[in-house]
Amino acid sequence: MESPVEEYMPTFYIGQHESDRTRVTPQLLRQAQDCNYDMLTTPITTPHFHSRVLTLLSNYLKELDSHPHTILPTLTLSSLLPVDTPLAPGETISQLLGVVSPWIDLCSPDPAIYDISRQVLELEVAYAAFCGIGNIILPTPKLHHGKLHGEGVTQYAYAIQEALDIGNYIQLSISLPMMDNPEDDGDDMVGSLTESARGKYMGLSEDASHKRSDEEEYHKGNDAINRSDSSRKRPAKFDFFGTWDAWNVIRTVSLLVPSHLPPLSIQSRWHSEPLRLLSFNNSTFFENTKGYPYFTHNHQALLTRYMRIRNAPWILLSDVGRIPGLDNPEATIAVADDFLSPNEAADPPFPTPAETNQIQPTGSKKSRKFDKLGGTPHLNYIRHLQRRQPARTTVERFGAGYQDYLQAPLQPLTDNLESITYEVFEKDPIKYEQYFKAIVQALSDWREHGKGASGPDRRIVVAVVGAGRGPLVTRALEASEAAGIPIDMWAVEKNPNAYVLLQRHNEETWKNRVNIVKSDMRSWKGPLREVDSQPTGYIGQWPPTQNGERAGTAVYSSSLATAAPTRSQPPNHYPIDILISELLGSFADNELSPECLDGILPLLNPTDGISIPCSYSAYLTPIAAPKLHADISTRAMNDPAAPNTPYVVMLHAIDYLSTTSPLSPSDSNTVPNPVPNILQSWSFSHRPTPPLPNPSSNSHNTRHARLSFNLRDRAVCHGLAGYFEAVLYPGVELSTNPLNMEEKSPGMMSWFPIFFPLKTPIYIPDASTLTVSMFRATDNRKVWYEWMVEAWSNPMGGEVRGGEKRRFRLGMSEVGSSKGSGCMM
């Protein structure tokens, strides 16, 4: 029996880190594995090496001070000695994460500090790579030096680039907090090289040092606070996107999650980045009523969201307690089996925002009880959350493996699709249910309004063009039966292989009720029937008579049977009453639905003909998608057209750049998600039309849109996300637009969005405007798209002619063009 709830438990790789750990022994590693940890961190060098570097640097700085006018040789750090490192190659080395010394400062404006820090980095990375460590965690870049902010990020990035050249198989992850808090910039670390930085390089006086400047600023801040009526002691200002701004120069991140989460906008930004590690330290957790650690609901939601990324990050628990059992190896160790005791599971009610400010995180001085609990309560809680992950939605199950996977759009006009491709599309019950509703409604309205039918015996003529393997034909027949209205059914398909299968379906499933035509819909002349032909299954005189007169409607053994091809008179063509097509692409018209229907719309009943769908619109919004950009850049090495190809992709690890904040709901426990601004580019509508005066021209299907998007936060735009909305029949719609897809076609999975990449991403500062220019172009042989993005400053300064404010162009992308891979007509 199928379970009503999907058994879904993602894989969590969880490691443990201790800041004061000096080495990892085989016993420690075994104990950690017994506790259900997957890995441990290890320092690459020892305190002895730290002391050696400090002594060398101190002597060098003293010599510089004593010879201020002498150019001394660059400080050089000698190679590692056995006493300098706890590491050696071995069988267990692959289970360790190397940690570069956190006391270096690769952002230091003091050249001596930066140079020695870079040498330490290169020595440690080289030796760790030699030992076989594959993943190395780098220290957080220090953004604040005296009066300077963020000045050293580029030199940090340069040092990382140099380190990457040392080992061919190492992965470097940079430890970063989610947001920039100047009060928590690592100044309290004992033995940090930052303390030795000279004041003249930090915008301070000649005799000042970094440590002295910090102390002076601290006392000044306290004096100001004491003089103020305010009781808040936060002289420093948070910059929510400051850390991301620094990261944007560097790339590849280990993210430290704080106890009080930043706004959803910055959470979403980090979700789009290539996270390698998700780090939770002791202060991230809160205590329940029994003293055990737990996450707030927002933290749980963040963990769930990040762990559903296609390549989910590893989890690192930092300074949450030592590995138990080291003092007594014979003792029984409790394994984190993801089942909580009643005390551990006693979550308090979710706090309101006001109460949250009063909660003490577990890392505060008032709350450090976990050592008394024994075992590994933090690990046990994370394993518990692993088992409690929400079941995947239908769309998530269907799209498993397709998240952020680039696919070139189909070209159904030039390629004959394989059966497996049709099968994937047919797995979507929502789309076909919507088509069924549209057909039933169209048939019912036709009868209710007394419209005249075009088929033999006054039956409504229904034609499915581009029938594929026939799912829409089946839905049309079912709709006919549901509405109790006879139809004259036609199916047109150009794929010779699918045509064979349609004929088999007609014999075995549809009971020969369908007229099947092998033809390109654009060249089809319409339904063809001999006049007065006798329908299949009819028994008796033909044509039927009633009191000596021909009856208006024949009597069938099956009221839905179609006519047999007997030849009594020359054939004639007659109109289509309801035309059904399944030609939509991810951007509505990108699979040439307008061009395909141009050739067949003249066959519609000129008075009452219906096209399903009757209209569709394309939508766009700018996004940050660094993973997709990296993938396309890799493809471009072998395929120069890769940056100019629109891709169909199940967008997941992205960030919408232009959003609005909805009104907060009455439930104060719920934080509303930002709503993306997704704007309409253009539309197409289909109704009975006369033949085109110039069939060889396709200029009437060109389109152009210029859209403006306001951005509140700084960002990098990697491209445009495209969606569509379609009206099958008034009141029945399909949508991939995130703003309304759950209302119009919930759970639909036939179409993924489309992604128009920028060859060179464009950086946008805070409070800017993005202008998107999008073109649908044609040369009468094929159709393609061209796109460009411009960044503008917000209107500012004095007024100019017409009373308008002046704005300035900050940058613009190259013009993207898919002409080389355009859809052939």
PDB file of N, CA and C in Angstrom, residues 25-94:
ATOM      1  N   THR A  25      43.560  13.006  17.013  1.00  0.00           N
ATOM      2  CA  THR A  25      44.159  11.692  17.180  1.00  0.00           C
ATOM      3  C   THR A  25      43.229  10.626  16.612  1.00  0.00           C
ATOM      4  N   PRO A  26      43.749   9.437  16.306  1.00  0.00           N
ATOM      5  CA  PRO A  26      42.874   8.350  15.833  1.00  0.00           C
ATOM      6  C   PRO A  26      41.757   8.037  16.825  1.00  0.00           C
ATOM      7  N   GLN A  27      42.057   8.131  18.113  1.00  0.00           N
ATOM      8  CA  GLN A  27      41.022   7.878  19.114  1.00  0.00           C
ATOM      9  C   GLN A  27      39.916   8.925  19.047  1.00  0.00           C
ATOM     10  N   LEU A  28      40.298  10.202  18.895  1.00  0.00           N
ATOM     11  CA  LEU A  28      39.301  11.266  18.797  1.00  0.00           C
ATOM     12  C   LEU A  28      38.415  11.071  17.574  1.00  0.00           C
ATOM     13  N   LEU A  29      38.998  10.684  16.467  1.00  0.00           N
ATOM     14  CA  LEU A  29      38.218  10.484  15.247  1.00  0.00           C
ATOM     15  C   LEU A  29      37.247   9.324  15.407  1.00  0.00           C
ATOM     16  N   ARG A  30      37.704   8.229  16.051  1.00  0.00           N
ATOM     17  CA  ARG A  30      36.814   7.090  16.271  1.00  0.00           C
ATOM     18  C   ARG A  30      35.654   7.467  17.184  1.00  0.00           C
ATOM     19  N   GLN A  31      35.952   8.220  18.236  1.00  0.00           N
ATOM     20  CA  GLN A  31      34.896   8.630  19.143  1.00  0.00           C
ATOM     21  C   GLN A  31      33.871   9.525  18.431  1.00  0.00           C
ATOM     22  N   ALA A  32      34.361  10.422  17.579  1.00  0.00           N
ATOM     23  CA  ALA A  32      33.450  11.301  16.830  1.00  0.00           C
ATOM     24  C   ALA A  32      32.560  10.494  15.898  1.00  0.00           C
ATOM     25  N   GLN A  33      33.121   9.494  15.246  1.00  0.00           N
ATOM     26  CA  GLN A  33      32.322   8.655  14.352  1.00  0.00           C
ATOM     27  C   GLN A  33      31.297   7.836  15.134  1.00  0.00           C
ATOM     28  N   ASP A  34      31.684   7.397  16.329  1.00  0.00           N
ATOM     29  CA  ASP A  34      30.741   6.653  17.166  1.00  0.00           C
ATOM     30  C   ASP A  34      29.570   7.535  17.583  1.00  0.00           C
ATOM     31  N   CYS A  35      29.833   8.842  17.709  1.00  0.00           N
ATOM     32  CA  CYS A  35      28.765   9.783  18.079  1.00  0.00           C
ATOM     33  C   CYS A  35      27.898  10.170  16.883  1.00  0.00           C
ATOM     34  N   ASN A  36      28.248   9.694  15.692  1.00  0.00           N
ATOM     35  CA  ASN A  36      27.510   9.967  14.455  1.00  0.00           C
ATOM     36  C   ASN A  36      27.919  11.282  13.789  1.00  0.00           C
ATOM     37  N   TYR A  37      29.120  11.759  14.049  1.00  0.00           N
ATOM     38  CA  TYR A  37      29.701  12.826  13.241  1.00  0.00           C
ATOM     39  C   TYR A  37      30.310  12.207  11.984  1.00  0.00           C
ATOM     40  N   ASP A  38      30.304  12.976  10.905  1.00  0.00           N
ATOM     41  CA  ASP A  38      30.867  12.488   9.643  1.00  0.00           C
ATOM     42  C   ASP A  38      32.303  12.950   9.424  1.00  0.00           C
ATOM     43  N   MET A  39      32.716  14.018  10.105  1.00  0.00           N
ATOM     44  CA  MET A  39      34.060  14.562   9.886  1.00  0.00           C
ATOM     45  C   MET A  39      34.419  15.481  11.047  1.00  0.00           C
ATOM     46  N   LEU A  40      35.699  15.789  11.131  1.00  0.00           N
ATOM     47  CA  LEU A  40      36.220  16.710  12.125  1.00  0.00           C
ATOM     48  C   LEU A  40      37.110  17.728  11.443  1.00  0.00           C
ATOM     49  N   THR A  41      37.263  18.875  12.080  1.00  0.00           N
ATOM     50  CA  THR A  41      38.236  19.854  11.593  1.00  0.00           C
ATOM     51  C   THR A  41      39.556  19.658  12.331  1.00  0.00           C
ATOM     52  N   THR A  42      40.618  20.046  11.685  1.00  0.00           N
ATOM     53  CA  THR A  42      41.943  19.950  12.300  1.00  0.00           C
ATOM     54  C   THR A  42      42.745  21.195  11.956  1.00  0.00           C
ATOM     55  N   PRO A  43      43.477  21.730  12.918  1.00  0.00           N
ATOM     56  CA  PRO A  43      44.400  22.813  12.562  1.00  0.00           C
ATOM     57  C   PRO A  43      45.535  22.259  11.717  1.00  0.00           C
ATOM     58  N   ILE A  44      46.037  23.070  10.836  1.00  0.00           N
ATOM     59  CA  ILE A  44      47.136  22.617   9.972  1.00  0.00           C
ATOM     60  C   ILE A  44      48.475  22.824  10.668  1.00  0.00           C
ATOM     61  N   THR A  45      48.559  23.836  11.516  1.00  0.00           N
ATOM     62  CA  THR A  45      49.807  24.107  12.244  1.00  0.00           C
ATOM     63  C   THR A  45      49.535  24.151  13.739  1.00  0.00           C
ATOM     64  N   THR A  46      50.603  24.206  14.512  1.00  0.00           N
ATOM     65  CA  THR A  46      50.542  24.123  15.970  1.00  0.00           C
ATOM     66  C   THR A  46      50.761  25.488  16.613  1.00  0.00           C
ATOM     67  N   PRO A  47      50.514  25.605  17.922  1.00  0.00           N
ATOM     68  CA  PRO A  47      50.845  26.841  18.631  1.00  0.00           C
ATOM     69  C   PRO A  47      52.330  27.193  18.549  1.00  0.00           C
ATOM     70  N   HIS A  48      53.186  26.196  18.407  1.00  0.00           N
ATOM     71  CA  HIS A  48      54.620  26.471  18.262  1.00  0.00           C
ATOM     72  C   HIS A  48      54.883  27.287  17.001  1.00  0.00           C
ATOM     73  N   PHE A  49      54.209  26.928  15.924  1.00  0.00           N
ATOM     74  CA  PHE A  49      54.372  27.683  14.677  1.00  0.00           C
ATOM     75  C   PHE A  49      53.839  29.101  14.841  1.00  0.00           C
ATOM     76  N   HIS A  50      52.714  29.250  15.535  1.00  0.00           N
ATOM     77  CA  HIS A  50      52.149  30.570  15.807  1.00  0.00           C
ATOM     78  C   HIS A  50      53.164  31.440  16.556  1.00  0.00           C
ATOM     79  N   SER A  51      53.776  30.892  17.574  1.00  0.00           N
ATOM     80  CA  SER A  51      54.771  31.645  18.343  1.00  0.00           C
ATOM     81  C   SER A  51      55.966  32.022  17.479  1.00  0.00           C
ATOM     82  N   ARG A  52      56.374  31.114  16.624  1.00  0.00           N
ATOM     83  CA  ARG A  52      57.515  31.397  15.752  1.00  0.00           C
ATOM     84  C   ARG A  52      57.219  32.565  14.811  1.00  0.00           C
ATOM     85  N   VAL A  53      56.004  32.588  14.269  1.00  0.00           N
ATOM     86  CA  VAL A  53      55.630  33.678  13.366  1.00  0.00           C
ATOM     87  C   VAL A  53      55.554  35.009  14.119  1.00  0.00           C
ATOM     88  N   LEU A  54      54.956  34.997  15.313  1.00  0.00           N
ATOM     89  CA  LEU A  54      54.842  36.231  16.092  1.00  0.00           C
ATOM     90  C   LEU A  54      56.218  36.786  16.450  1.00  0.00           C
ATOM     91  N   THR A  55      57.128  35.899  16.812  1.00  0.00           N
ATOM     92  CA  THR A  55      58.472  36.350  17.168  1.00  0.00           C
ATOM     93  C   THR A  55      59.185  36.936  15.954  1.00  0.00           C
ATOM     94  N   LEU A  56      59.070  36.256  14.833  1.00  0.00           N
ATOM     95  CA  LEU A  56      59.712  36.731  13.612  1.00  0.00           C
ATOM     96  C   LEU A  56      59.159  38.089  13.197  1.00  0.00           C
ATOM     97  N   LEU A  57      57.828  38.244  13.263  1.00  0.00           N
ATOM     98  CA  LEU A  57      57.214  39.503  12.883  1.00  0.00           C
ATOM     99  C   LEU A  57      57.600  40.619  13.844  1.00  0.00           C
ATOM    100  N   SER A  58      57.597  40.325  15.140  1.00  0.00           N
ATOM    101  CA  SER A  58      57.949  41.343  16.131  1.00  0.00           C
ATOM    102  C   SER A  58      59.366  41.856  15.919  1.00  0.00           C
ATOM    103  N   ASN A  59      60.291  40.944  15.691  1.00  0.00           N
ATOM    104  CA  ASN A  59      61.677  41.361  15.467  1.00  0.00           C
ATOM    105  C   ASN A  59      61.809  42.185  14.190  1.00  0.00           C
ATOM    106  N   TYR A  60      61.063  41.818  13.181  1.00  0.00           N
ATOM    107  CA  TYR A  60      61.131  42.539  11.907  1.00  0.00           C
ATOM    108  C   TYR A  60      60.582  43.960  12.059  1.00  0.00           C
ATOM    109  N   LEU A  61      59.456  44.106  12.766  1.00  0.00           N
ATOM    110  CA  LEU A  61      58.875  45.432  12.958  1.00  0.00           C
ATOM    111  C   LEU A  61      59.775  46.318  13.814  1.00  0.00           C
ATOM    112  N   LYS A  62      60.433  45.730  14.814  1.00  0.00           N
ATOM    113  CA  LYS A  62      61.369  46.504  15.625  1.00  0.00           C
ATOM    114  C   LYS A  62      62.535  47.002  14.782  1.00  0.00           C
ATOM    115  N   GLU A  63      63.003  46.156  13.889  1.00  0.00           N
ATOM    116  CA  GLU A  63      64.115  46.559  13.025  1.00  0.00           C
ATOM    117  C   GLU A  63      63.685  47.668  12.069  1.00  0.00           C
ATOM    118  N   LEU A  64      62.442  47.593  11.595  1.00  0.00           N
ATOM    119  CA  LEU A  64      61.934  48.669  10.736  1.00  0.00           C
ATOM    120  C   LEU A  64      61.857  49.986  11.506  1.00  0.00           C
ATOM    121  N   ASP A  65      61.433  49.914  12.774  1.00  0.00           N
ATOM    122  CA  ASP A  65      61.328  51.127  13.581  1.00  0.00           C
ATOM    123  C   ASP A  65      62.696  51.729  13.874  1.00  0.00           C
ATOM    124  N   SER A  66      63.689  50.872  14.054  1.00  0.00           N
ATOM    125  CA  SER A  66      65.027  51.370  14.376  1.00  0.00           C
ATOM    126  C   SER A  66      65.776  51.862  13.147  1.00  0.00           C
ATOM    127  N   HIS A  67      65.349  51.479  11.951  1.00  0.00           N
ATOM    128  CA  HIS A  67      65.969  51.947  10.711  1.00  0.00           C
ATOM    129  C   HIS A  67      64.882  52.490   9.785  1.00  0.00           C
ATOM    130  N   PRO A  68      64.282  53.616  10.158  1.00  0.00           N
ATOM    131  CA  PRO A  68      63.125  54.104   9.386  1.00  0.00           C
ATOM    132  C   PRO A  68      63.460  54.529   7.973  1.00  0.00           C
ATOM    133  N   HIS A  69      64.682  54.850   7.689  1.00  0.00           N
ATOM    134  CA  HIS A  69      65.043  55.336   6.360  1.00  0.00           C
ATOM    135  C   HIS A  69      65.814  54.302   5.551  1.00  0.00           C
ATOM    136  N   THR A  70      65.839  53.074   6.044  1.00  0.00           N
ATOM    137  CA  THR A  70      66.567  52.003   5.369  1.00  0.00           C
ATOM    138  C   THR A  70      65.571  51.021   4.760  1.00  0.00           C
ATOM    139  N   ILE A  71      65.840  50.639   3.524  1.00  0.00           N
ATOM    140  CA  ILE A  71      64.984  49.648   2.861  1.00  0.00           C
ATOM    141  C   ILE A  71      65.479  48.259   3.243  1.00  0.00           C
ATOM    142  N   LEU A  72      64.695  47.557   4.033  1.00  0.00           N
ATOM    143  CA  LEU A  72      65.077  46.228   4.493  1.00  0.00           C
ATOM    144  C   LEU A  72      64.526  45.166   3.552  1.00  0.00           C
ATOM    145  N   PRO A  73      65.167  44.015   3.483  1.00  0.00           N
ATOM    146  CA  PRO A  73      64.637  42.930   2.642  1.00  0.00           C
ATOM    147  C   PRO A  73      63.290  42.445   3.170  1.00  0.00           C
ATOM    148  N   THR A  74      62.499  41.872   2.287  1.00  0.00           N
ATOM    149  CA  THR A  74      61.172  41.380   2.667  1.00  0.00           C
ATOM    150  C   THR A  74      61.288  40.267   3.688  1.00  0.00           C
ATOM    151  N   LEU A  75      60.386  40.275   4.638  1.00  0.00           N
ATOM    152  CA  LEU A  75      60.353  39.232   5.653  1.00  0.00           C
ATOM    153  C   LEU A  75      60.039  37.887   5.000  1.00  0.00           C
ATOM    154  N   THR A  76      60.848  36.882   5.315  1.00  0.00           N
ATOM    155  CA  THR A  76      60.669  35.564   4.712  1.00  0.00           C
ATOM    156  C   THR A  76      60.475  34.526   5.802  1.00  0.00           C
ATOM    157  N   LEU A  77      59.434  33.729   5.655  1.00  0.00           N
ATOM    158  CA  LEU A  77      59.108  32.678   6.618  1.00  0.00           C
ATOM    159  C   LEU A  77      59.662  31.351   6.108  1.00  0.00           C
ATOM    160  N   SER A  78      60.428  30.667   6.934  1.00  0.00           N
ATOM    161  CA  SER A  78      61.031  29.400   6.526  1.00  0.00           C
ATOM    162  C   SER A  78      59.993  28.289   6.490  1.00  0.00           C
ATOM    163  N   SER A  79      60.366  27.181   5.896  1.00  0.00           N
ATOM    164  CA  SER A  79      59.447  26.055   5.723  1.00  0.00           C
ATOM    165  C   SER A  79      59.024  25.482   7.063  1.00  0.00           C
ATOM    166  N   LEU A  80      57.941  24.702   7.031  1.00  0.00           N
ATOM    167  CA  LEU A  80      57.442  24.067   8.240  1.00  0.00           C
ATOM    168  C   LEU A  80      58.424  23.034   8.762  1.00  0.00           C
ATOM    169  N   LEU A  81      58.451  22.913  10.081  1.00  0.00           N
ATOM    170  CA  LEU A  81      59.230  21.885  10.768  1.00  0.00           C
ATOM    171  C   LEU A  81      58.264  20.848  11.335  1.00  0.00           C
ATOM    172  N   PRO A  82      58.730  19.669  11.668  1.00  0.00           N
ATOM    173  CA  PRO A  82      57.822  18.662  12.250  1.00  0.00           C
ATOM    174  C   PRO A  82      57.064  19.167  13.466  1.00  0.00           C
ATOM    175  N   VAL A  83      57.707  20.054  14.259  1.00  0.00           N
ATOM    176  CA  VAL A  83      57.049  20.565  15.450  1.00  0.00           C
ATOM    177  C   VAL A  83      55.985  21.609  15.109  1.00  0.00           C
ATOM    178  N   ASP A  84      55.979  22.067  13.876  1.00  0.00           N
ATOM    179  CA  ASP A  84      55.035  23.113  13.453  1.00  0.00           C
ATOM    180  C   ASP A  84      53.679  22.593  13.030  1.00  0.00           C
ATOM    181  N   THR A  85      53.516  21.298  12.841  1.00  0.00           N
ATOM    182  CA  THR A  85      52.255  20.775  12.308  1.00  0.00           C
ATOM    183  C   THR A  85      51.897  19.445  12.950  1.00  0.00           C
ATOM    184  N   PRO A  86      50.614  19.199  13.218  1.00  0.00           N
ATOM    185  CA  PRO A  86      50.185  17.904  13.761  1.00  0.00           C
ATOM    186  C   PRO A  86      49.813  16.901  12.670  1.00  0.00           C
ATOM    187  N   LEU A  87      49.866  17.310  11.431  1.00  0.00           N
ATOM    188  CA  LEU A  87      49.353  16.480  10.341  1.00  0.00           C
ATOM    189  C   LEU A  87      50.429  15.581   9.744  1.00  0.00           C
ATOM    190  N   ALA A  88      49.965  14.464   9.211  1.00  0.00           N
ATOM    191  CA  ALA A  88      50.799  13.558   8.424  1.00  0.00           C
ATOM    192  C   ALA A  88      49.867  12.760   7.530  1.00  0.00           C
ATOM    193  N   PRO A  89      50.319  12.345   6.354  1.00  0.00           N
ATOM    194  CA  PRO A  89      49.462  11.532   5.483  1.00  0.00           C
ATOM    195  C   PRO A  89      49.025  10.258   6.193  1.00  0.00           C
ATOM    196  N   GLY A  90      47.810   9.807   5.910  1.00  0.00           N
ATOM    197  CA  GLY A  90      47.297   8.589   6.515  1.00  0.00           C
ATOM    198  C   GLY A  90      45.946   8.218   5.942  1.00  0.00           C
ATOM    199  N   GLU A  91      45.435   7.066   6.386  1.00  0.00           N
ATOM    200  CA  GLU A  91      44.177   6.556   5.847  1.00  0.00           C
ATOM    201  C   GLU A  91      42.983   7.413   6.247  1.00  0.00           C
ATOM    202  N   THR A  92      43.066   8.107   7.384  1.00  0.00           N
ATOM    203  CA  THR A  92      41.920   8.867   7.886  1.00  0.00           C
ATOM    204  C   THR A  92      41.956  10.335   7.481  1.00  0.00           C
ATOM    205  N   ILE A  93      42.961  10.729   6.716  1.00  0.00           N
ATOM    206  CA  ILE A  93      43.110  12.155   6.405  1.00  0.00           C
ATOM    207  C   ILE A  93      41.924  12.684   5.605  1.00  0.00           C
ATOM    208  N   SER A  94      41.268  11.814   4.836  1.00  0.00           N
ATOM    209  CA  SER A  94      40.145  12.263   4.011  1.00  0.00           C
ATOM    210  C   SER A  94      38.922  12.621   4.845  1.00  0.00           C
TER     211      SER A  94
END
